[in-house]
XYZ file of C-alpha atoms in Angstrom:
405
model
C -4.706 -0.735 7.570
C -2.240 -0.316 4.738
C -3.803 1.312 1.669
C -0.536 3.156 1.168
C 1.190 -0.148 0.392
C -0.393 -0.218 -3.053
C 0.220 3.357 -4.154
C 0.876 3.488 -7.876
C 0.102 5.020 -11.269
C -3.616 5.345 -10.522
C -2.966 7.744 -7.643
C -0.337 9.656 -9.618
C -2.745 10.128 -12.516
C -5.450 11.625 -10.297
C -2.968 13.905 -8.511
C -1.468 15.049 -11.799
C -4.933 16.001 -13.056
C -5.109 18.482 -10.180
C -1.545 19.710 -10.605
C -2.184 20.415 -14.288
C -4.918 22.885 -13.362
C -3.140 24.334 -10.321
C -6.479 24.527 -8.460
C -5.892 22.775 -5.141
C -9.014 24.021 -3.323
C -12.203 21.982 -3.557
C -14.519 25.016 -3.913
C -14.607 27.826 -6.466
C -12.278 28.676 -9.369
C -14.772 27.037 -11.725
C -13.123 28.158 -14.943
C -9.431 27.503 -14.263
C -10.099 24.037 -12.865
C -11.277 22.882 -16.327
C -13.913 20.506 -15.021
C -11.583 18.799 -12.492
C -13.523 18.243 -9.235
C -11.786 15.391 -7.414
C -13.596 15.961 -4.106
C -16.961 15.696 -5.819
C -15.830 12.571 -7.660
C -14.624 10.952 -4.450
C -17.857 11.750 -2.624
C -19.822 10.175 -5.468
C -17.529 7.143 -5.468
C -17.996 6.660 -1.717
C -21.767 6.862 -2.111
C -21.668 4.259 -4.863
C -19.278 1.933 -3.019
C -21.226 2.027 0.249
C -24.769 2.310 -1.145
C -25.420 5.528 0.769
C -27.063 8.752 -0.393
C -24.685 11.392 0.894
C -20.971 11.715 1.668
C -19.229 14.833 2.978
C -15.458 14.878 2.676
C -13.446 16.611 5.392
C -9.810 16.995 6.356
C -9.531 14.043 8.777
C -11.451 11.396 10.683
C -11.301 13.702 13.690
C -12.943 16.458 11.648
C -15.543 13.947 10.456
C -16.567 13.066 14.009
C -16.594 16.712 15.089
C -18.729 17.770 12.134
C -21.085 14.849 12.714
C -21.620 15.803 16.353
C -22.329 19.394 15.408
C -24.737 18.488 12.608
C -26.541 16.048 14.904
C -27.022 18.825 17.457
C -24.855 17.264 20.142
C -23.175 19.770 22.433
C -22.977 21.327 25.885
C -24.652 19.257 28.582
C -25.108 16.177 26.387
C -23.531 12.827 27.196
C -22.124 10.485 24.562
C -21.553 6.832 25.427
C -18.371 5.439 23.878
C -16.038 2.459 24.404
C -12.835 2.376 26.444
C -10.996 0.833 23.470
C -10.754 3.242 20.545
C -8.435 5.985 19.306
C -8.105 9.165 21.355
C -9.849 11.187 18.630
C -13.153 9.601 19.637
C -13.251 11.419 22.956
C -11.425 14.512 21.697
C -14.283 15.248 19.307
C -16.907 14.855 22.012
C -15.066 17.323 24.222
C -14.538 19.759 21.345
C -18.290 20.317 20.919
C -18.795 20.785 24.666
C -20.333 17.372 25.324
C -19.312 14.807 27.928
C -17.756 11.429 26.987
C -19.111 8.531 29.039
C -16.733 5.602 28.712
C -17.988 2.052 29.155
C -16.648 -1.479 28.900
C -16.075 -3.524 25.785
C -16.811 -7.229 25.395
C -14.844 -9.867 23.458
C -15.797 -8.175 20.199
C -13.484 -5.376 21.479
C -16.414 -3.011 20.903
C -19.239 -1.623 23.037
C -20.799 -4.085 25.471
C -24.553 -3.459 25.035
C -25.293 -4.189 28.694
C -22.644 -1.697 29.764
C -24.323 0.842 27.491
C -27.691 0.230 29.145
C -26.222 0.777 32.585
C -24.606 4.060 31.531
C -27.735 5.802 30.216
C -28.853 8.894 32.143
C -31.349 11.679 31.398
C -28.448 13.575 29.780
C -27.499 10.794 27.349
C -28.025 11.912 23.766
C -25.855 9.617 21.658
C -24.332 6.148 21.600
C -21.144 5.878 19.561
C -19.934 2.369 18.743
C -16.404 2.258 17.353
C -15.787 -0.454 14.756
C -12.235 -1.172 15.833
C -9.457 -2.828 13.844
C -11.612 -3.508 10.807
C -14.483 -5.344 12.498
C -17.881 -4.287 13.660
C -19.753 -3.687 16.872
C -22.881 -5.794 17.380
C -25.253 -3.134 16.123
C -28.666 -4.804 16.530
C -28.766 -4.574 20.348
C -27.287 -1.068 20.235
C -29.916 0.046 17.743
C -32.608 -1.411 19.997
C -31.250 0.477 22.996
C -31.189 3.715 21.014
C -34.745 3.142 19.837
C -35.976 2.468 23.369
C -34.381 5.631 24.739
C -34.716 7.882 21.674
C -30.945 8.217 21.302
C -28.745 9.014 18.316
C -26.482 6.232 17.052
C -23.309 7.584 15.452
C -20.939 5.001 13.974
C -17.235 5.672 14.338
C -16.151 3.501 11.417
C -12.843 5.325 10.953
C -10.889 2.041 10.989
C -13.389 -0.060 9.043
C -14.103 1.437 5.630
C -15.758 -1.239 3.492
C -16.813 -3.436 6.413
C -20.357 -4.734 6.700
C -22.872 -5.803 9.311
C -25.535 -8.253 8.159
C -25.273 -7.079 4.574
C -25.191 -3.337 5.274
C -22.051 -1.258 5.091
C -20.653 0.056 8.353
C -21.413 3.730 8.707
C -24.762 3.444 6.910
C -26.691 1.810 9.750
C -26.897 4.569 12.365
C -27.932 8.199 11.930
C -24.495 8.891 10.433
C -21.117 7.239 10.020
C -17.569 8.559 9.945
C -14.347 7.439 8.284
C -10.691 8.316 8.426
C -8.499 8.304 5.329
C -5.182 9.070 7.005
C -1.958 7.417 5.936
C -2.484 4.118 7.770
C -6.123 3.379 6.995
C -7.460 0.766 4.580
C -7.718 3.505 1.933
C -5.738 6.698 2.302
C -5.925 10.315 1.161
C -2.699 10.903 3.155
C -4.991 12.987 5.383
C -8.750 13.045 5.064
C -12.072 11.799 6.331
C -15.764 11.613 5.508
C -19.200 11.635 7.068
C -21.921 9.584 5.403
C -25.676 9.663 5.924
C -28.961 8.924 4.190
C -30.554 12.012 5.748
C -30.747 15.005 3.390
C -31.190 17.599 6.153
C -28.200 16.260 8.064
C -26.073 16.286 4.922
C -26.999 19.910 4.179
C -25.818 20.879 7.647
C -22.582 18.928 7.237
C -21.879 20.516 3.858
C -22.053 24.006 5.328
C -20.523 23.319 8.743
C -17.321 21.904 7.247
C -16.780 25.098 5.205
C -17.247 28.019 7.613
C -21.033 27.760 7.360
C -21.164 28.474 3.598
C -24.538 27.358 2.242
C -22.961 26.812 -1.228
C -26.039 28.290 -2.904
C -24.472 31.484 -4.242
C -23.197 32.107 -7.766
C -19.744 32.276 -6.182
C -18.275 31.902 -2.692
C -18.679 35.594 -1.994
C -22.427 35.308 -2.620
C -22.957 32.377 -0.255
C -25.014 32.929 2.865
C -24.067 31.615 6.295
C -27.090 30.123 8.071
C -24.983 29.139 11.085
C -21.446 29.163 12.453
C -19.099 26.688 10.833
C -15.411 25.836 10.774
C -12.734 24.977 8.244
C -12.696 21.200 7.895
C -12.184 21.246 4.121
C -10.205 18.592 2.294
C -7.911 19.670 -0.546
C -8.227 18.482 -4.124
C -4.791 16.839 -3.892
C -5.855 14.716 -0.931
C -9.157 13.861 -2.583
C -7.337 12.843 -5.754
C -5.269 10.279 -3.865
C -8.385 8.964 -2.139
C -10.299 8.667 -5.399
C -7.772 6.226 -6.813
C -7.571 4.352 -3.517
C -11.324 3.894 -3.083
C -11.545 2.430 -6.566
C -9.075 -0.254 -5.393
C -11.100 -1.165 -2.316
C -12.199 -4.597 -3.516
C -8.589 -5.473 -4.352
C -7.399 -4.331 -0.927
C -10.078 -6.306 0.902
C -9.452 -9.484 -1.089
C -5.733 -9.387 -0.264
C -6.312 -8.661 3.415
C -8.881 -11.410 3.800
C -6.640 -13.953 2.091
C -3.611 -13.080 4.219
C -5.591 -12.961 7.441
C -7.192 -16.335 6.713
C -3.780 -17.938 6.158
C -2.316 -16.407 9.324
C -5.323 -17.415 11.400
C -5.042 -21.028 10.283
C -1.491 -21.174 11.662
C -2.326 -19.614 15.026
C -5.512 -21.657 15.380
C -3.325 -24.759 15.655
C -2.019 -23.484 19.008
C -4.470 -24.731 21.695
C -3.966 -21.740 23.979
C -4.972 -19.245 21.269
C -8.526 -17.985 20.884
C -9.763 -15.168 18.691
C -11.735 -11.963 19.003
C -15.488 -12.400 18.641
C -16.675 -10.966 15.320
C -20.462 -10.340 15.271
C -20.543 -10.818 11.473
C -17.389 -12.592 10.233
C -18.295 -12.038 6.576
C -18.219 -8.275 7.162
C -14.724 -8.102 8.682
C -12.294 -6.209 6.430
C -9.505 -8.252 8.058
C -7.038 -5.414 8.560
C -6.001 -7.154 11.801
C -6.069 -10.617 13.294
C -6.736 -10.270 17.025
C -5.841 -13.278 19.138
C -6.178 -13.884 22.856
C -4.181 -15.955 25.334
C -5.335 -17.490 28.657
C -3.830 -14.936 31.066
C -2.239 -11.507 31.204
C 0.997 -13.062 32.462
C 1.291 -15.405 29.485
C 0.367 -12.608 27.075
C 3.010 -10.265 28.465
C 5.601 -13.016 28.290
C 4.688 -13.746 24.662
C 4.923 -10.057 23.767
C 8.361 -9.931 25.351
C 9.393 -13.092 23.503
C 8.250 -11.556 20.214
C 10.288 -8.478 21.030
C 13.360 -10.502 21.964
C 13.003 -12.510 18.754
C 12.777 -9.398 16.609
C 9.260 -10.145 15.354
C 7.134 -7.841 17.517
C 6.732 -5.245 14.747
C 3.166 -5.230 13.495
C 1.838 -6.888 16.667
C -0.009 -4.530 19.010
C -0.544 -5.110 22.723
C -3.306 -2.556 23.227
C -3.350 -2.892 27.009
C -0.078 -0.943 27.197
C -0.747 1.280 24.174
C -0.718 5.040 24.802
C -3.261 5.896 22.101
C -5.960 3.249 22.151
C -6.955 2.079 25.636
C -8.173 4.003 28.656
C -5.570 2.486 30.972
C -2.912 4.808 29.526
C -5.070 7.895 28.992
C -3.798 9.811 31.983
C -4.280 13.138 30.201
C -7.993 12.378 29.881
C -8.429 11.170 33.448
C -6.570 14.248 34.710
C -8.616 16.597 32.477
C -5.326 18.019 31.174
C -6.671 20.663 28.812
C -4.995 23.813 27.476
C -8.304 25.649 27.753
C -11.012 25.571 30.442
C -13.412 22.658 30.165
C -17.019 22.971 31.248
C -17.815 22.021 34.818
C -19.666 18.934 33.592
C -16.699 17.828 31.484
C -14.196 18.461 34.256
C -16.255 16.489 36.774
C -16.820 13.555 34.417
C -13.177 13.260 33.378
C -11.775 13.427 36.891
C -14.253 10.725 37.912
C -12.856 8.340 35.278
C -9.873 7.558 37.486
C -12.240 5.980 40.011
C -14.279 3.897 37.559
C -13.699 0.141 37.542
C -13.053 -1.153 34.029
C -12.007 -4.605 35.205
C -14.253 -6.341 32.653
C -12.400 -4.644 29.806
C -9.026 -5.150 31.488
C -9.619 -8.900 31.599
C -10.038 -8.896 27.831
C -7.569 -6.252 26.712
C -4.747 -7.587 28.900
C -4.918 -10.912 27.055
C -5.145 -9.809 23.424
C -2.687 -8.972 20.683
C -3.640 -7.628 17.258
C -1.476 -8.513 14.288
C -1.711 -6.029 11.416
C -2.288 -7.724 8.059
C -0.114 -6.610 5.151
C -1.371 -6.376 1.598
C 1.978 -7.296 0.068
C 2.753 -10.462 2.028
C 3.596 -13.509 -0.010
C 2.301 -16.891 1.168
C 5.824 -17.679 2.338
C 6.039 -14.452 4.346
C 2.632 -15.043 5.914
C 3.590 -18.582 6.879
C 6.923 -17.449 8.296
C 5.272 -14.697 10.352
C 2.633 -17.073 11.678
C 5.112 -19.775 12.571
C 7.326 -17.326 14.455
C 4.375 -16.051 16.484
C 3.195 -19.603 17.151
C 6.700 -20.641 18.199
C 6.899 -17.732 20.646
C 3.571 -18.715 22.191
C 4.568 -22.384 22.513
C 7.888 -21.441 24.061
C 6.250 -19.262 26.712
C 3.520 -21.798 27.435
C 6.052 -24.592 27.758
C 8.175 -22.519 30.098
C 5.114 -21.738 32.203
C 4.319 -25.427 32.526
C 0.963 -25.143 30.781
C 0.064 -28.134 28.572
C 0.677 -27.469 24.872
């Protein structure tokens, strides 16, 4: 997810505009800023790029999810259904608003299994949160149908998939709200930043205030603003927004490069009979930040990962099954409810129960898959070399295991 790879004069120009004024805060100081409002510009650019009515910039993807939960009225006693494969921020935000994360299996899309979602619904369920992992989308039609049947909120965690689509619609615009991360290793970066998008005016108004201490932004200056409800400081700075503004304007360039490089890498690995690929519900909507490939068994996959490591080519290849940040198998702190502050009784009970839940269906998938991050700056020669080294490692392991090549 390497927007930072193509950081150049466009980003420097936008940042220098801010530095020339010396006004680094996104609100206030109307005169000294001399008409420079990078946060506003970036919000408008996001709306235009994604064909959505409203965008609220915040300080991170984590802040985006937290603000979205609050604005959607999700809190104490509510349950949120989420996948076992995501980034830890997904459950952190649920806990931070007092709600309970309910983790369920993924399917071969590496996103929420709709049938697992159905089985997890209780009278306390308020929201279903698909996570569009590694640049590709969850199968949203069945999830939308489930939410409609049960009158549930659908919140899209699209933090890793800015610019992706599902059946012609941009990810993040399909549910009640969508969230993005613009940290340093996302498809576009602000260095640190995030956004919530929605087509709902009332929801946007809540987001706008909640992310700035509850300011209603209707006063003649910040001191004259009213505070209709409690909020927090999730503001982005003008410097971060300036970087993001230049990056978002390069989105089409980034996606074209990623799709080209992923297509070339996939063609090489597809020639290996033992390799299959992640199911993508809408291949045309994949932003192609990763190529995720699967092998027949966990044993073969582990051996291939070790071979890649021994060969010095493991960098950029992620075996999520053993990853500390992205799969429930290694989230001991969550399953032990290891919090610095007291959790609610409902949260404590739900988290401690996770250690007894059988996620074998997800294990069977995640233990066999590797995701290769796609670089923007690869030459055709570098892509071919990378692909051939991975393919050679797979063939070597398969041959050693006695499996037909």
